[in-house]
CSV table of C-alpha atoms and ligand atoms in Angstrom, one decimal:
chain,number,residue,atom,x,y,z
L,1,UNK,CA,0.0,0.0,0.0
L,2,UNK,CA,1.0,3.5,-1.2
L,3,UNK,CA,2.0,5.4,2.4
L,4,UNK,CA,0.9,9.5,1.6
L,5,UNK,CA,3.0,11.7,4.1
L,6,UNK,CA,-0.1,14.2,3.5
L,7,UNK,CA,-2.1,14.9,6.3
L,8,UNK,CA,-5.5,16.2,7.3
L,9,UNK,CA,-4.8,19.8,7.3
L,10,UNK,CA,-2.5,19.5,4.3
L,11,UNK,CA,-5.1,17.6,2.3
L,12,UNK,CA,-7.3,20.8,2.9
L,13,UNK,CA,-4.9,23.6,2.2
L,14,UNK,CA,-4.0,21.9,-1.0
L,15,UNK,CA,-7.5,21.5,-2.3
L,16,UNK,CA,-8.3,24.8,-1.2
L,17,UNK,CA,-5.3,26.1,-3.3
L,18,UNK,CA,-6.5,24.6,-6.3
L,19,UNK,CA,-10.3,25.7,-5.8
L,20,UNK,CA,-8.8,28.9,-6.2
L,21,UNK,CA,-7.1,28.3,-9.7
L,22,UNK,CA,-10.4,29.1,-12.4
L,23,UNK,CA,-10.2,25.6,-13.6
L,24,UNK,CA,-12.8,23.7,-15.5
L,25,UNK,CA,-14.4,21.2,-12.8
L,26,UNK,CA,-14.4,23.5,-10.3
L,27,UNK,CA,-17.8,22.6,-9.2
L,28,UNK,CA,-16.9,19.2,-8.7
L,29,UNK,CA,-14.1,19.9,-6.2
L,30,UNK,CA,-15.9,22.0,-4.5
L,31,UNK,CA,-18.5,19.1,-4.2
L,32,UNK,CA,-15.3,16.9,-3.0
L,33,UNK,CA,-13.9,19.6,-0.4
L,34,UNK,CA,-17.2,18.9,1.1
L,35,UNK,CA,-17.8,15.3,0.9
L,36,UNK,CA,-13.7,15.4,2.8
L,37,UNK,CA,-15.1,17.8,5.7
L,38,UNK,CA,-18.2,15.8,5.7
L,39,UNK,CA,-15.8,12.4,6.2
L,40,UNK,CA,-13.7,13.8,8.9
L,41,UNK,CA,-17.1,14.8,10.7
L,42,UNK,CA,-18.4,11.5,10.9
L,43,UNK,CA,-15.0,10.1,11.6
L,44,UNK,CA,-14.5,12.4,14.5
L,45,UNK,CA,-18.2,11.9,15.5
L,46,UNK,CA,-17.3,8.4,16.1
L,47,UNK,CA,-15.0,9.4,19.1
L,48,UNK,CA,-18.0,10.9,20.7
L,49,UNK,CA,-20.1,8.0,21.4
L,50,UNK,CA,-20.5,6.5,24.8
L,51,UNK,CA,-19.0,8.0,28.0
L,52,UNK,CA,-17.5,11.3,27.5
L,53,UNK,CA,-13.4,11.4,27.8
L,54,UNK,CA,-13.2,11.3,31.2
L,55,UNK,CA,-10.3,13.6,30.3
L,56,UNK,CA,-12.1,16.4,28.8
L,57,UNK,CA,-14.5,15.9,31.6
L,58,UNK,CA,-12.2,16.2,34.7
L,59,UNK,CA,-11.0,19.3,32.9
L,60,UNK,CA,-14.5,20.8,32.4
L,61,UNK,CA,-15.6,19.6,35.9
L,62,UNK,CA,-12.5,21.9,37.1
L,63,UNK,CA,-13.0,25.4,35.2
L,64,UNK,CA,-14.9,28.2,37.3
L,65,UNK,CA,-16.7,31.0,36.3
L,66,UNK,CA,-15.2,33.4,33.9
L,67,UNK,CA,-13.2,30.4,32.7
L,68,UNK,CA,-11.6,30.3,29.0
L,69,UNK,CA,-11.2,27.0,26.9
L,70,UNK,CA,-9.0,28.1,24.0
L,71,UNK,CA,-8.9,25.1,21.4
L,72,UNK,CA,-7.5,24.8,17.7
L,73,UNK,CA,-9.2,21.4,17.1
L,74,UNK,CA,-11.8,20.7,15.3
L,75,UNK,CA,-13.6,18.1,17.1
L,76,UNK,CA,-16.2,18.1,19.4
L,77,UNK,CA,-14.5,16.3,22.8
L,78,UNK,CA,-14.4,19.8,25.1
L,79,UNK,CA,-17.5,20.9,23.8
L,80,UNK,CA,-18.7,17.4,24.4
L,81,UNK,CA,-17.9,17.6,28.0
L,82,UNK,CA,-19.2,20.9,28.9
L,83,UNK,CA,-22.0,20.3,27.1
L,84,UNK,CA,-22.6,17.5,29.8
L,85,UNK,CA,-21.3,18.9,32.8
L,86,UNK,CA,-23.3,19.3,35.8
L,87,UNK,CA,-22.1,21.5,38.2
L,88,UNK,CA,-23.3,23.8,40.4
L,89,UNK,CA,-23.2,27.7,39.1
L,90,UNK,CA,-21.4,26.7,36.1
L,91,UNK,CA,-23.2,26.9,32.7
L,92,UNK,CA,-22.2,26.4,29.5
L,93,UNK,CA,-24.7,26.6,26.1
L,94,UNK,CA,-24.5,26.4,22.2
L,95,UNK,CA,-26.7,29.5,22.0
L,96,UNK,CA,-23.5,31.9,23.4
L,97,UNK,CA,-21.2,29.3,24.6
L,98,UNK,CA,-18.5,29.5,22.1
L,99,UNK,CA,-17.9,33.5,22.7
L,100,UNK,CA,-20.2,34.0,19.6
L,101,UNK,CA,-24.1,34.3,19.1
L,102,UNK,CA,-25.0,30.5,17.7
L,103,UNK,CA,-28.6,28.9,16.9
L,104,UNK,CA,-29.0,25.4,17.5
L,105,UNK,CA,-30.1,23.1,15.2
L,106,UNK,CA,-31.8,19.8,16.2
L,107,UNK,CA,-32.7,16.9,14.5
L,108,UNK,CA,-31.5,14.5,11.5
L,109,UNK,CA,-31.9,17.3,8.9
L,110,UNK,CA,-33.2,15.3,5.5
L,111,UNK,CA,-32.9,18.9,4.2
L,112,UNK,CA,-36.2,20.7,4.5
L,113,UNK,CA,-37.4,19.4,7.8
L,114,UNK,CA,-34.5,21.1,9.9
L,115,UNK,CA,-35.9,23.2,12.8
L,116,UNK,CA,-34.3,25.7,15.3
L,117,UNK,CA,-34.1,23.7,18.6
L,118,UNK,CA,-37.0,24.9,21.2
L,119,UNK,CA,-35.2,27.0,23.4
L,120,UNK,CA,-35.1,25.1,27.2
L,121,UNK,CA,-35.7,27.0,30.4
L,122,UNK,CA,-32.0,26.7,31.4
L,123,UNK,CA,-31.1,27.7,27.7
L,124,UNK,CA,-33.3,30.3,28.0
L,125,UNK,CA,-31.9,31.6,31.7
L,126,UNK,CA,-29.2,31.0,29.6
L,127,UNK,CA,-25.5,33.2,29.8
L,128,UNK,CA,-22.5,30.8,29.8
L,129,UNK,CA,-20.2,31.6,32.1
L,130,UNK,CA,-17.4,29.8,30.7
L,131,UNK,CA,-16.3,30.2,27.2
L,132,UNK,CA,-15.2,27.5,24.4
L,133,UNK,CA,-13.3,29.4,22.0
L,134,UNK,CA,-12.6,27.4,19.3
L,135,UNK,CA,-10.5,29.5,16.7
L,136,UNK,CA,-10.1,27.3,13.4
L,137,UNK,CA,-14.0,26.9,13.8
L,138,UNK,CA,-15.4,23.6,14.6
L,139,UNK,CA,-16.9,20.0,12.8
L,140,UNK,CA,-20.2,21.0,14.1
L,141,UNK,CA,-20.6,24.4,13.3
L,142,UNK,CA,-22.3,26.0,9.9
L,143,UNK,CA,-22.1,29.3,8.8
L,144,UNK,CA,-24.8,31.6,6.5
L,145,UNK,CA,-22.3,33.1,4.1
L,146,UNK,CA,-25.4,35.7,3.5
L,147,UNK,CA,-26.5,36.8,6.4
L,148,UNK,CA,-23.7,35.8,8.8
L,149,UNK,CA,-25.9,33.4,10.9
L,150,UNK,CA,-23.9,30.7,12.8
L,151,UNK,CA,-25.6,27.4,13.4
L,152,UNK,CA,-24.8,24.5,15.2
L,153,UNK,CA,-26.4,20.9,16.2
L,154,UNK,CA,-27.3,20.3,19.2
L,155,UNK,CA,-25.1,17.4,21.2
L,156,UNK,CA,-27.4,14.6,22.1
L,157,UNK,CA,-30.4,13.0,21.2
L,158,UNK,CA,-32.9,11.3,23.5
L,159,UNK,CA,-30.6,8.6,23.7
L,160,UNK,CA,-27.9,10.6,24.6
L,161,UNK,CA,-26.6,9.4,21.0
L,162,UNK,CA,-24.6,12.5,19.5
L,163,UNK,CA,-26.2,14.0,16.4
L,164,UNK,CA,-23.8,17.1,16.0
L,165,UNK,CA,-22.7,16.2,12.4
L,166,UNK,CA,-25.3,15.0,10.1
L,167,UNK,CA,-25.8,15.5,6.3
L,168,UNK,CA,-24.1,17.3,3.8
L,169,UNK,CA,-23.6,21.4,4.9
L,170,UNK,CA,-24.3,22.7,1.2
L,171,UNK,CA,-28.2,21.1,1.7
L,172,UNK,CA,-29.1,22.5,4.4
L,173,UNK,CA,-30.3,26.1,4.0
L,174,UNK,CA,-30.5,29.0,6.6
L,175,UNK,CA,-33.5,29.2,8.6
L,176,UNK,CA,-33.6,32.7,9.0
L,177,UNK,CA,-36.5,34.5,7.0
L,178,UNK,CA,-36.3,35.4,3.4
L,179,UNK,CA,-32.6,34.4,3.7
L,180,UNK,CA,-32.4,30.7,2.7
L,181,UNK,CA,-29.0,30.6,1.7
L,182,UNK,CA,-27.2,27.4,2.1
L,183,UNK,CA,-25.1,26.9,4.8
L,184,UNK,CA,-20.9,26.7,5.0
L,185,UNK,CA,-18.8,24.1,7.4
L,186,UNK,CA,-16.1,26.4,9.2
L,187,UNK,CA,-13.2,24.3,9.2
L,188,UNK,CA,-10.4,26.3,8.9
L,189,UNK,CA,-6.4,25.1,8.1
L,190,UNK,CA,-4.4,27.3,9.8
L,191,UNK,CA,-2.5,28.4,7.0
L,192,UNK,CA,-5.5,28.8,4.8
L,193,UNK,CA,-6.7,32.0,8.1
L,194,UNK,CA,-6.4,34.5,5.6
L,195,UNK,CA,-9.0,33.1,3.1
L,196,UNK,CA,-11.7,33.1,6.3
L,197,UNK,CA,-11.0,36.7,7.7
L,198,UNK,CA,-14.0,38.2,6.1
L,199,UNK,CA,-16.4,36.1,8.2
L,200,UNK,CA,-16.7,38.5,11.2
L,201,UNK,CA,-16.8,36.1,13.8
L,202,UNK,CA,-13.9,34.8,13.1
L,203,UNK,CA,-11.5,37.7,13.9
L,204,UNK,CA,-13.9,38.8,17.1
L,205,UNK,CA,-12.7,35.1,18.1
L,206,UNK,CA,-9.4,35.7,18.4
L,207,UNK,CA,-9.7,39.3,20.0
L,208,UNK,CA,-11.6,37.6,22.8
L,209,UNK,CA,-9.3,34.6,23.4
L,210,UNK,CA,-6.2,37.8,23.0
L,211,UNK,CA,-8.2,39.4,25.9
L,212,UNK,CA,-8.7,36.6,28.1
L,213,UNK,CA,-4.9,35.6,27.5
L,214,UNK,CA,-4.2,38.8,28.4
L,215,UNK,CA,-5.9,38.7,31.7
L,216,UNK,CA,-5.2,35.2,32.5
L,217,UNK,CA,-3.2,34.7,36.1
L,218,UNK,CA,-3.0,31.1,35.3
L,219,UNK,CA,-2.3,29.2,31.8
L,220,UNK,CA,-2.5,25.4,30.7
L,221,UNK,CA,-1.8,24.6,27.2
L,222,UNK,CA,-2.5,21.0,26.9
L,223,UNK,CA,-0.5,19.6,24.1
L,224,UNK,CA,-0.2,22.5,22.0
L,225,UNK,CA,3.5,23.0,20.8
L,226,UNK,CA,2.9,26.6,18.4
L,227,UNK,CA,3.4,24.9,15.0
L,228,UNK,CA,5.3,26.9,13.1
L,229,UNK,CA,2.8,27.1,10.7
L,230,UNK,CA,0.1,28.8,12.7
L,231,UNK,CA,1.7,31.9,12.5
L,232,UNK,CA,-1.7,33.7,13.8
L,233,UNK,CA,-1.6,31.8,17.1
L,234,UNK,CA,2.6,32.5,17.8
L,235,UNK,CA,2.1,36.0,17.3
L,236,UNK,CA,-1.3,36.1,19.6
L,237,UNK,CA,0.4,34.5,22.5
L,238,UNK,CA,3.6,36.8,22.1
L,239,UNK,CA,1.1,39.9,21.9
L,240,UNK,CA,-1.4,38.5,24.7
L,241,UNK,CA,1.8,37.9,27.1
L,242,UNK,CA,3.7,41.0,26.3
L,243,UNK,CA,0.3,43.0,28.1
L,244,UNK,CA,-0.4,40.6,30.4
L,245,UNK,CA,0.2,41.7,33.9
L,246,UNK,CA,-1.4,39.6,36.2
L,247,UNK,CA,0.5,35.3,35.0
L,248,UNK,CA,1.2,33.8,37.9
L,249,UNK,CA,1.1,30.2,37.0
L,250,UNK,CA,2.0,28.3,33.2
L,251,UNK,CA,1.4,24.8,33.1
L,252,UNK,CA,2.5,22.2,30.1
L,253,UNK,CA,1.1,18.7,29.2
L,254,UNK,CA,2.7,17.2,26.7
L,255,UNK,CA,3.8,13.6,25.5
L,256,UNK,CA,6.9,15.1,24.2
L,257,UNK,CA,10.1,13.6,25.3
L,258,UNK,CA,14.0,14.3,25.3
L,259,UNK,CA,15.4,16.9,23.0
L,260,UNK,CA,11.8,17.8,21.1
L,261,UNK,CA,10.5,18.3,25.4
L,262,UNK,CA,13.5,20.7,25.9
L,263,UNK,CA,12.7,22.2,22.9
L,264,UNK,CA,9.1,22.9,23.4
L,265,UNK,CA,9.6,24.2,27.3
L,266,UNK,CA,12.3,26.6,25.8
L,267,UNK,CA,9.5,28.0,23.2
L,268,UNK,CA,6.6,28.0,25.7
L,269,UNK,CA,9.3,29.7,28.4
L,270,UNK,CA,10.4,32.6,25.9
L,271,UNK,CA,6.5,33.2,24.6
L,272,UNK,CA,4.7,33.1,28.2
L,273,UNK,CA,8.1,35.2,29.6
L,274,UNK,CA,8.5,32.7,32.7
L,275,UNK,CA,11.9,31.4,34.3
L,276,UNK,CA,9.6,28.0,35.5
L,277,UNK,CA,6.9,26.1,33.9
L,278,UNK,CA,4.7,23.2,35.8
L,279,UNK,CA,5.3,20.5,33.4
L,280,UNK,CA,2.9,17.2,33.1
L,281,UNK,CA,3.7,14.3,30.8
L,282,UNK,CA,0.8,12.5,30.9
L,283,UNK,CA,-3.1,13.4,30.5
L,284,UNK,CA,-4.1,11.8,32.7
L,285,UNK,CA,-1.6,12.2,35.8
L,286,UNK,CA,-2.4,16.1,35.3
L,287,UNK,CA,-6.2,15.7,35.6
L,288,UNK,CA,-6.0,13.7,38.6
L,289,UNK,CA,-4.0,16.8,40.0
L,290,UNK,CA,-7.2,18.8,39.2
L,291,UNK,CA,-9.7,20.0,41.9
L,292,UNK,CA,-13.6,19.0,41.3
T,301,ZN,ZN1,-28.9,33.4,6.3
């Protein structure tokens, strides 16, 4: 079997490269840029099934109010988690969850049947106090190029089965009136940022998680190692930390080991500006460390 070095975020750029050249069959890579987001959904949904991480939940079970989850993944583990937490005074919805305004979808849309979820009385009493910031968008999320509308399924069905990703994002349309467009996945590579400033949420995103980096007294990046080429994060953290006033505390997990870990603490130490970093090696060992 023919090994390809290419991987998911790769595959994407590329096709999103040659979308852009006015060649004949455009149409028809569109149509397969799609069906690839639609794959990785329902590959990634998979994960979701059963139990949630118990991970992700430990973490979840740990943030307080005014909390900030900042994630470059697409998947949907963290929002997974909060989505099921239970705990008292902390709240966490779709509707403004993810630091943006965000209508729920429910249901297996067939394409004309897809309703706006009723709003529940905690949904309605509503205001998340902690935030999922997810800034190369996320599998579940669909945008209205037309009216700017961002929609999202809702996590579980009766059975507690998800249903986030269903169907193909260019059939379902946008439910708001006289609009009707047809909806977008926001999945976005992060060398391909530039192509997706002109969505507005998008760049409000990032101020916010720039502002709550900035106010942050204590940090955890959970194996995140600033790729070099997510240029837009490196120089967020540098411009976050250079204003921030108030770190007392950076934590690092990451399966790293020997030269690539002393390379990685030596990046994290000369972008969060610290002589000492709490350093964990393994998920799990950290979240055990973590208060309920
Ligand atoms: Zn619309």
């Amino acid at each position: 079997m023919h090994r390809s070095d290419l991987d998911m975020e790769e595959v994407l750029t590329l096709l999103n490269i040659e979308m852009e050249e006015d060649i004949p069959g455009r149409d028809r890579l569109r149509q397969a840029y799609e069906e690839y987001l639609l794959l990785m959904a329902l590959t990634f949904d998979k994960i979701l099934y059963g139990e949630p991480c118990p991970h992700h939940r430990r973490i979840a079970q740990s943030l307080g109010a005014g909390d900030t989850v900042i994630s470059f993944n697409y998947e949907l583990l963290m929002d997974y988690a909060l989505h099921h937490l239970q705990r008292d005074g902390i709240q966490w919805h779709i509707k403004d969850g993810y630091g943006i305004s965000c209508d729920p979808l429910a249901g297996m849309p067939a394409t004309e049947d897809l309703q706006r979820v009723q709003e529940t009385a905690a949904t309605a009493a509503g205001g998340s106090n902690v935030k999922l910031l997810k800034l190369h968008g996320s599998l579940n999320w669909l945008y209205c190029p037309q009216c700017g509308q961002l929609y999202a399924y809702e996590h579980s069905d009766a059975r507690g089965h998800s249903v986030i990703i269903n169907g193909m994002a260019n059939m379902i349309q946008c439910t708001t009136e006289h609009c009707c467009q047809r909806l977008s996945r926001v999945i976005i590579p992060p060398t391909l940022m530039k192509n997706y400033q002109s969505i507005p949420f998008i760049p409000e995103l990032w101020q916010q998680a720039r502002q709550a980096l900035q106010r942050a007294s204590e940090i955890i990046v959970i194996g995140y190692s600033f790729p070099t080429t997510d240029f837009r994060s490196n120089w967020m953290f540098r411009k976050a930390m250079v204003d921030n006033k108030s770190l007392k505390k950076v934590t690092i997990v990451d399966a790293a080991e020997g030269y690539a870990r002393q390379a990685l603490l030596t990046k994290h130490k000369s972008i969060f500006r610290v002589d000492h970093l709490a350093f964990h090696h393994d998920i799990a060992e950290f979240t055990s460390t973590l208060e309920r």
